[in-house]
Amino acid sequence: MKTMRTTDMSRHFSSLPADLDELGWSRSHLARELNRKLVTIQNWCSGRCRTPEPVTAWLAALTEAHRSLPPPSIPPLRPGQRRDRG
């Protein structure tokens, strides 16, 4: 059985909820993205089960991209202007 380094273990227990929050995703959204049951995601978030390394790496890459690619700057709505629907 492969043992996890300390840094991997701390990422395992602490990063999944933080990564989801950073992305603005709920646990149910992640479950849909990965085609997994919500209880599986809840177990990963709580530390009851180990998050698979490919999932951890994928979420780390997504959150890094999210941080490095902020939303574009667009002008604010003028009073009475309707929001875009597109």
GROMACS .gro file of N, CA, C and O in nm:
model
  344
    1MET      N    1   0.084  -0.119   0.000
    1MET     CA    2   0.000   0.000   0.000
    1MET      C    3   0.088   0.125   0.000
    1MET      O    4   0.181   0.137   0.077
    2LYS      N    5   0.058   0.217  -0.087
    2LYS     CA    6   0.136   0.340  -0.099
    2LYS      C    7   0.104   0.433   0.018
    2LYS      O    8  -0.012   0.454   0.050
    3THR      N    9   0.207   0.486   0.080
    3THR     CA   10   0.184   0.582   0.188
    3THR      C   11   0.193   0.723   0.132
    3THR      O   12   0.270   0.749   0.039
    4MET      N   13   0.117   0.812   0.190
    4MET     CA   14   0.115   0.951   0.145
    4MET      C   15   0.215   1.032   0.224
    4MET      O   16   0.230   1.012   0.344
    5ARG      N   17   0.284   1.124   0.158
    5ARG     CA   18   0.372   1.216   0.228
    5ARG      C   19   0.286   1.309   0.313
    5ARG      O   20   0.167   1.327   0.288
    6THR      N   21   0.347   1.373   0.409
    6THR     CA   22   0.275   1.465   0.498
    6THR      C   23   0.204   1.574   0.419
    6THR      O   24   0.089   1.606   0.444
    7THR      N   25   0.272   1.631   0.321
    7THR     CA   26   0.209   1.739   0.243
    7THR      C   27   0.088   1.685   0.166
    7THR      O   28  -0.013   1.752   0.155
    8ASP      N   29   0.099   1.563   0.112
    8ASP     CA   30  -0.013   1.502   0.042
    8ASP      C   31  -0.129   1.479   0.137
    8ASP      O   32  -0.245   1.501   0.103
    9MET      N   33  -0.099   1.432   0.258
    9MET     CA   34  -0.204   1.403   0.355
    9MET      C   35  -0.276   1.532   0.394
    9MET      O   36  -0.398   1.534   0.402
   10SER      N   37  -0.201   1.640   0.417
   10SER     CA   38  -0.267   1.764   0.455
   10SER      C   39  -0.352   1.816   0.340
   10SER      O   40  -0.461   1.868   0.362
   11ARG      N   41  -0.306   1.800   0.218
   11ARG     CA   42  -0.387   1.843   0.103
   11ARG      C   43  -0.512   1.756   0.097
   11ARG      O   44  -0.620   1.805   0.069
   12HIS      N   45  -0.497   1.627   0.121
   12HIS     CA   46  -0.610   1.534   0.118
   12HIS      C   47  -0.721   1.579   0.212
   12HIS      O   48  -0.836   1.585   0.175
   13PHE      N   49  -0.685   1.613   0.336
   13PHE     CA   50  -0.787   1.645   0.434
   13PHE      C   51  -0.839   1.788   0.423
   13PHE      O   52  -0.953   1.813   0.454
   14SER      N   53  -0.758   1.882   0.379
   14SER     CA   54  -0.800   2.020   0.390
   14SER      C   55  -0.840   2.085   0.258
   14SER      O   56  -0.907   2.186   0.259
   15SER      N   57  -0.798   2.033   0.146
   15SER     CA   58  -0.812   2.110   0.023
   15SER      C   59  -0.944   2.090  -0.051
   15SER      O   60  -0.988   2.180  -0.120
   16LEU      N   61  -1.006   1.975  -0.040
   16LEU     CA   62  -1.125   1.950  -0.121
   16LEU      C   63  -1.236   2.052  -0.093
   16LEU      O   64  -1.284   2.117  -0.187
   17PRO      N   65  -1.277   2.073   0.031
   17PRO     CA   66  -1.379   2.176   0.055
   17PRO      C   67  -1.332   2.316   0.011
   17PRO      O   68  -1.411   2.392  -0.047
   18ALA      N   69  -1.206   2.348   0.034
   18ALA     CA   70  -1.153   2.480  -0.007
   18ALA      C   71  -1.150   2.493  -0.159
   18ALA      O   72  -1.183   2.599  -0.212
   19ASP      N   73  -1.112   2.386  -0.228
   19ASP     CA   74  -1.110   2.390  -0.374
   19ASP      C   75  -1.251   2.410  -0.428
   19ASP      O   76  -1.272   2.488  -0.521
   20LEU      N   77  -1.348   2.340  -0.372
   20LEU     CA   78  -1.486   2.355  -0.417
   20LEU      C   79  -1.534   2.498  -0.394
   20LEU      O   80  -1.600   2.558  -0.480
   21ASP      N   81  -1.500   2.552  -0.279
   21ASP     CA   82  -1.539   2.690  -0.247
   21ASP      C   83  -1.475   2.788  -0.345
   21ASP      O   84  -1.541   2.879  -0.395
   22GLU      N   85  -1.347   2.767  -0.375
   22GLU     CA   86  -1.275   2.854  -0.469
   22GLU      C   87  -1.342   2.853  -0.607
   22GLU      O   88  -1.352   2.956  -0.673
   23LEU      N   89  -1.388   2.736  -0.648
   23LEU     CA   90  -1.452   2.723  -0.779
   23LEU      C   91  -1.599   2.766  -0.778
   23LEU      O   92  -1.659   2.782  -0.884
   24GLY      N   93  -1.655   2.781  -0.659
   24GLY     CA   94  -1.798   2.813  -0.650
   24GLY      C   95  -1.885   2.691  -0.676
   24GLY      O   96  -1.999   2.704  -0.718
   25TRP      N   97  -1.829   2.574  -0.652
   25TRP     CA   98  -1.900   2.448  -0.676
   25TRP      C   99  -1.953   2.392  -0.544
   25TRP      O  100  -1.890   2.403  -0.440
   26SER      N  101  -2.066   2.327  -0.551
   26SER     CA  102  -2.119   2.254  -0.437
   26SER      C  103  -2.067   2.109  -0.445
   26SER      O  104  -2.012   2.066  -0.547
   27ARG      N  105  -2.086   2.038  -0.339
   27ARG     CA  106  -2.050   1.897  -0.338
   27ARG      C  107  -2.134   1.820  -0.441
   27ARG      O  108  -2.083   1.730  -0.507
   28SER      N  109  -2.260   1.858  -0.454
   28SER     CA  110  -2.345   1.790  -0.552
   28SER      C  111  -2.299   1.819  -0.695
   28SER      O  112  -2.307   1.733  -0.782
   29HIS      N  113  -2.246   1.940  -0.718
   29HIS     CA  114  -2.193   1.971  -0.852
   29HIS      C  115  -2.073   1.881  -0.883
   29HIS      O  116  -2.063   1.825  -0.992
   30LEU      N  117  -1.982   1.866  -0.786
   30LEU     CA  118  -1.867   1.779  -0.807
   30LEU      C  119  -1.912   1.635  -0.831
   30LEU      O  120  -1.857   1.567  -0.918
   31ALA      N  121  -2.011   1.591  -0.758
   31ALA     CA  122  -2.063   1.455  -0.778
   31ALA      C  123  -2.113   1.438  -0.921
   31ALA      O  124  -2.085   1.336  -0.986
   32ARG      N  125  -2.184   1.538  -0.974
   32ARG     CA  126  -2.230   1.530  -1.113
   32ARG      C  127  -2.114   1.532  -1.211
   32ARG      O  128  -2.112   1.456  -1.308
   33GLU      N  129  -2.016   1.619  -1.186
   33GLU     CA  130  -1.899   1.628  -1.275
   33GLU      C  131  -1.826   1.494  -1.285
   33GLU      O  132  -1.777   1.457  -1.391
   34LEU      N  133  -1.815   1.425  -1.172
   34LEU     CA  134  -1.738   1.300  -1.166
   34LEU      C  135  -1.824   1.175  -1.180
   34LEU      O  136  -1.771   1.065  -1.175
   35ASN      N  137  -1.955   1.195  -1.194
   35ASN     CA  138  -2.047   1.082  -1.203
   35ASN      C  139  -2.032   0.989  -1.082
   35ASN      O  140  -2.015   0.868  -1.095
   36ARG      N  141  -2.034   1.050  -0.965
   36ARG     CA  142  -2.024   0.977  -0.838
   36ARG      C  143  -2.142   1.013  -0.750
   36ARG      O  144  -2.204   1.118  -0.767
   37LYS      N  145  -2.168   0.929  -0.652
   37LYS     CA  146  -2.275   0.957  -0.557
   37LYS      C  147  -2.231   1.069  -0.463
   37LYS      O  148  -2.113   1.081  -0.429
   38LEU      N  149  -2.328   1.149  -0.421
   38LEU     CA  150  -2.301   1.259  -0.330
   38LEU      C  151  -2.234   1.210  -0.202
   38LEU      O  152  -2.142   1.275  -0.150
   39VAL      N  153  -2.275   1.096  -0.151
   39VAL     CA  154  -2.215   1.043  -0.027
   39VAL      C  155  -2.066   1.018  -0.045
   39VAL      O  156  -1.988   1.037   0.049
   40THR      N  157  -2.023   0.982  -0.164
   40THR     CA  158  -1.880   0.963  -0.190
   40THR      C  159  -1.806   1.095  -0.174
   40THR      O  160  -1.701   1.102  -0.108
   41ILE      N  161  -1.860   1.200  -0.232
   41ILE     CA  162  -1.798   1.332  -0.222
   41ILE      C  163  -1.796   1.379  -0.076
   41ILE      O  164  -1.697   1.434  -0.028
   42GLN      N  165  -1.905   1.356  -0.006
   42GLN     CA  166  -1.912   1.393   0.136
   42GLN      C  167  -1.807   1.318   0.217
   42GLN      O  168  -1.743   1.376   0.306
   43ASN      N  169  -1.786   1.191   0.185
   43ASN     CA  170  -1.683   1.113   0.255
   43ASN      C  171  -1.543   1.168   0.225
   43ASN      O  172  -1.458   1.174   0.314
   44TRP      N  173  -1.519   1.209   0.101
   44TRP     CA  174  -1.389   1.268   0.068
   44TRP      C  175  -1.370   1.400   0.143
   44TRP      O  176  -1.263   1.425   0.198
   45CYS      N  177  -1.474   1.483   0.145
   45CYS     CA  178  -1.464   1.614   0.210
   45CYS      C  179  -1.441   1.602   0.360
   45CYS      O  180  -1.372   1.686   0.419
   46SER      N  181  -1.499   1.502   0.421
   46SER     CA  182  -1.487   1.486   0.566
   46SER      C  183  -1.360   1.413   0.606
   46SER      O  184  -1.325   1.411   0.724
   47GLY      N  185  -1.292   1.350   0.509
   47GLY     CA  186  -1.173   1.273   0.540
   47GLY      C  187  -1.204   1.128   0.576
   47GLY      O  188  -1.113   1.052   0.608
   48ARG      N  189  -1.331   1.089   0.569
   48ARG     CA  190  -1.364   0.949   0.598
   48ARG      C  191  -1.306   0.855   0.493
   48ARG      O  192  -1.275   0.740   0.524
   49CYS      N  193  -1.294   0.903   0.371
   49CYS     CA  194  -1.233   0.825   0.263
   49CYS      C  195  -1.130   0.912   0.194
   49CYS      O  196  -1.145   1.034   0.186
   50ARG      N  197  -1.029   0.849   0.143
   50ARG     CA  198  -0.921   0.921   0.072
   50ARG      C  199  -0.971   0.966  -0.065
   50ARG      O  200  -1.028   0.888  -0.141
   51THR      N  201  -0.947   1.091  -0.096
   51THR     CA  202  -0.979   1.143  -0.228
   51THR      C  203  -0.878   1.086  -0.327
   51THR      O  204  -0.757   1.094  -0.304
   52PRO      N  205  -0.925   1.027  -0.438
   52PRO     CA  206  -0.831   0.972  -0.536
   52PRO      C  207  -0.736   1.080  -0.588
   52PRO      O  208  -0.776   1.194  -0.612
   53GLU      N  209  -0.611   1.044  -0.605
   53GLU     CA  210  -0.509   1.140  -0.649
   53GLU      C  211  -0.546   1.208  -0.780
   53GLU      O  212  -0.526   1.329  -0.793
   54PRO      N  213  -0.603   1.138  -0.880
   54PRO     CA  214  -0.640   1.209  -1.002
   54PRO      C  215  -0.743   1.320  -0.978
   54PRO      O  216  -0.738   1.425  -1.042
   55VAL      N  217  -0.833   1.299  -0.883
   55VAL     CA  218  -0.933   1.401  -0.850
   55VAL      C  219  -0.865   1.518  -0.781
   55VAL      O  220  -0.891   1.634  -0.815
   56THR      N  221  -0.777   1.490  -0.687
   56THR     CA  222  -0.704   1.595  -0.617
   56THR      C  223  -0.622   1.678  -0.714
   56THR      O  224  -0.624   1.802  -0.709
   57ALA      N  225  -0.552   1.613  -0.806
   57ALA     CA  226  -0.470   1.684  -0.903
   57ALA      C  227  -0.556   1.767  -0.998
   57ALA      O  228  -0.521   1.882  -1.031
   58TRP      N  229  -0.667   1.711  -1.043
   58TRP     CA  230  -0.758   1.781  -1.134
   58TRP      C  231  -0.814   1.907  -1.068
   58TRP      O  232  -0.814   2.015  -1.126
   59LEU      N  233  -0.861   1.893  -0.943
   59LEU     CA  234  -0.915   2.009  -0.873
   59LEU      C  235  -0.808   2.113  -0.844
   59LEU      O  236  -0.834   2.234  -0.851
   60ALA      N  237  -0.687   2.069  -0.813
   60ALA     CA  238  -0.577   2.163  -0.790
   60ALA      C  239  -0.549   2.243  -0.917
   60ALA      O  240  -0.529   2.365  -0.911
   61ALA      N  241  -0.551   2.176  -1.032
   61ALA     CA  242  -0.527   2.245  -1.159
   61ALA      C  243  -0.641   2.343  -1.190
   61ALA      O  244  -0.618   2.455  -1.236
   62LEU      N  245  -0.765   2.301  -1.164
   62LEU     CA  246  -0.879   2.390  -1.188
   62LEU      C  247  -0.874   2.514  -1.099
   62LEU      O  248  -0.899   2.625  -1.145
   63THR      N  249  -0.845   2.495  -0.972
   63THR     CA  250  -0.840   2.610  -0.882
   63THR      C  251  -0.724   2.702  -0.917
   63THR      O  252  -0.738   2.824  -0.908
   64GLU      N  253  -0.612   2.646  -0.959
   64GLU     CA  254  -0.499   2.731  -1.000
   64GLU      C  255  -0.537   2.811  -1.124
   64GLU      O  256  -0.508   2.930  -1.133
   65ALA      N  257  -0.604   2.748  -1.219
   65ALA     CA  258  -0.649   2.819  -1.339
   65ALA      C  259  -0.750   2.928  -1.300
   65ALA      O  260  -0.745   3.040  -1.352
   66HIS      N  261  -0.836   2.897  -1.207
   66HIS     CA  262  -0.937   2.993  -1.163
   66HIS      C  263  -0.871   3.116  -1.101
   66HIS      O  264  -0.912   3.229  -1.124
   67ARG      N  265  -0.767   3.091  -1.022
   67ARG     CA  266  -0.694   3.203  -0.959
   67ARG      C  267  -0.617   3.285  -1.062
   67ARG      O  268  -0.609   3.407  -1.052
   68SER      N  269  -0.558   3.219  -1.160
   68SER     CA  270  -0.472   3.290  -1.255
   68SER      C  271  -0.548   3.352  -1.371
   68SER      O  272  -0.492   3.433  -1.444
   69LEU      N  273  -0.674   3.315  -1.389
   69LEU     CA  274  -0.755   3.371  -1.497
   69LEU      C  275  -0.879   3.437  -1.440
   69LEU      O  276  -0.989   3.383  -1.444
   70PRO      N  277  -0.864   3.558  -1.386
   70PRO     CA  278  -0.980   3.625  -1.325
   70PRO      C  279  -1.082   3.663  -1.433
   70PRO      O  280  -1.050   3.667  -1.551
   71PRO      N  281  -1.205   3.690  -1.392
   71PRO     CA  282  -1.307   3.729  -1.490
   71PRO      C  283  -1.268   3.860  -1.558
   71PRO      O  284  -1.195   3.941  -1.502
   72PRO      N  285  -1.317   3.879  -1.679
   72PRO     CA  286  -1.284   4.002  -1.750
   72PRO      C  287  -1.349   4.122  -1.684
   72PRO      O  288  -1.451   4.111  -1.616
   73SER      N  289  -1.287   4.237  -1.704
   73SER     CA  290  -1.343   4.361  -1.653
   73SER      C  291  -1.448   4.412  -1.752
   73SER      O  292  -1.417   4.433  -1.869
   74ILE      N  293  -1.569   4.428  -1.706
   74ILE     CA  294  -1.676   4.479  -1.792
   74ILE      C  295  -1.742   4.597  -1.721
   74ILE      O  296  -1.744   4.603  -1.598
   75PRO      N  297  -1.795   4.691  -1.797
   75PRO     CA  298  -1.855   4.808  -1.733
   75PRO      C  299  -1.978   4.769  -1.651
   75PRO      O  300  -2.050   4.675  -1.686
   76PRO      N  301  -2.002   4.841  -1.541
   76PRO     CA  302  -2.121   4.812  -1.459
   76PRO      C  303  -2.248   4.851  -1.535
   76PRO      O  304  -2.244   4.929  -1.630
   77LEU      N  305  -2.359   4.795  -1.491
   77LEU     CA  306  -2.488   4.831  -1.550
   77LEU      C  307  -2.523   4.975  -1.513
   77LEU      O  308  -2.497   5.020  -1.401
   78ARG      N  309  -2.580   5.046  -1.607
   78ARG     CA  310  -2.630   5.180  -1.578
   78ARG      C  311  -2.766   5.166  -1.511
   78ARG      O  312  -2.837   5.067  -1.530
   79PRO      N  313  -2.809   5.265  -1.436
   79PRO     CA  314  -2.943   5.259  -1.375
   79PRO      C  315  -3.050   5.235  -1.482
   79PRO      O  316  -3.050   5.300  -1.587
   80GLY      N  317  -3.135   5.139  -1.459
   80GLY     CA  318  -3.242   5.106  -1.550
   80GLY      C  319  -3.202   5.011  -1.662
   80GLY      O  320  -3.286   4.962  -1.736
   81GLN      N  321  -3.072   4.982  -1.676
   81GLN     CA  322  -3.025   4.890  -1.779
   81GLN      C  323  -3.054   4.748  -1.738
   81GLN      O  324  -3.031   4.711  -1.624
   82ARG      N  325  -3.104   4.669  -1.832
   82ARG     CA  326  -3.134   4.528  -1.803
   82ARG      C  327  -3.009   4.443  -1.817
   82ARG      O  328  -2.921   4.473  -1.896
   83ARG      N  329  -3.005   4.338  -1.739
   83ARG     CA  330  -2.892   4.244  -1.748
   83ARG      C  331  -2.898   4.168  -1.879
   83ARG      O  332  -3.004   4.143  -1.933
   84ASP      N  333  -2.779   4.131  -1.928
   84ASP     CA  334  -2.773   4.047  -2.048
   84ASP      C  335  -2.832   3.911  -2.015
   84ASP      O  336  -2.821   3.861  -1.905
   85ARG      N  337  -2.891   3.848  -2.112
   85ARG     CA  338  -2.946   3.714  -2.091
   85ARG      C  339  -2.857   3.607  -2.154
   85ARG      O  340  -2.891   3.492  -2.147
   86GLY      N  341  -2.748   3.647  -2.214
   86GLY     CA  342  -2.669   3.555  -2.289
   86GLY      C  343  -2.562   3.489  -2.217
   86GLY      O  344  -2.506   3.394  -2.240
   0.00000   0.00000   0.00000
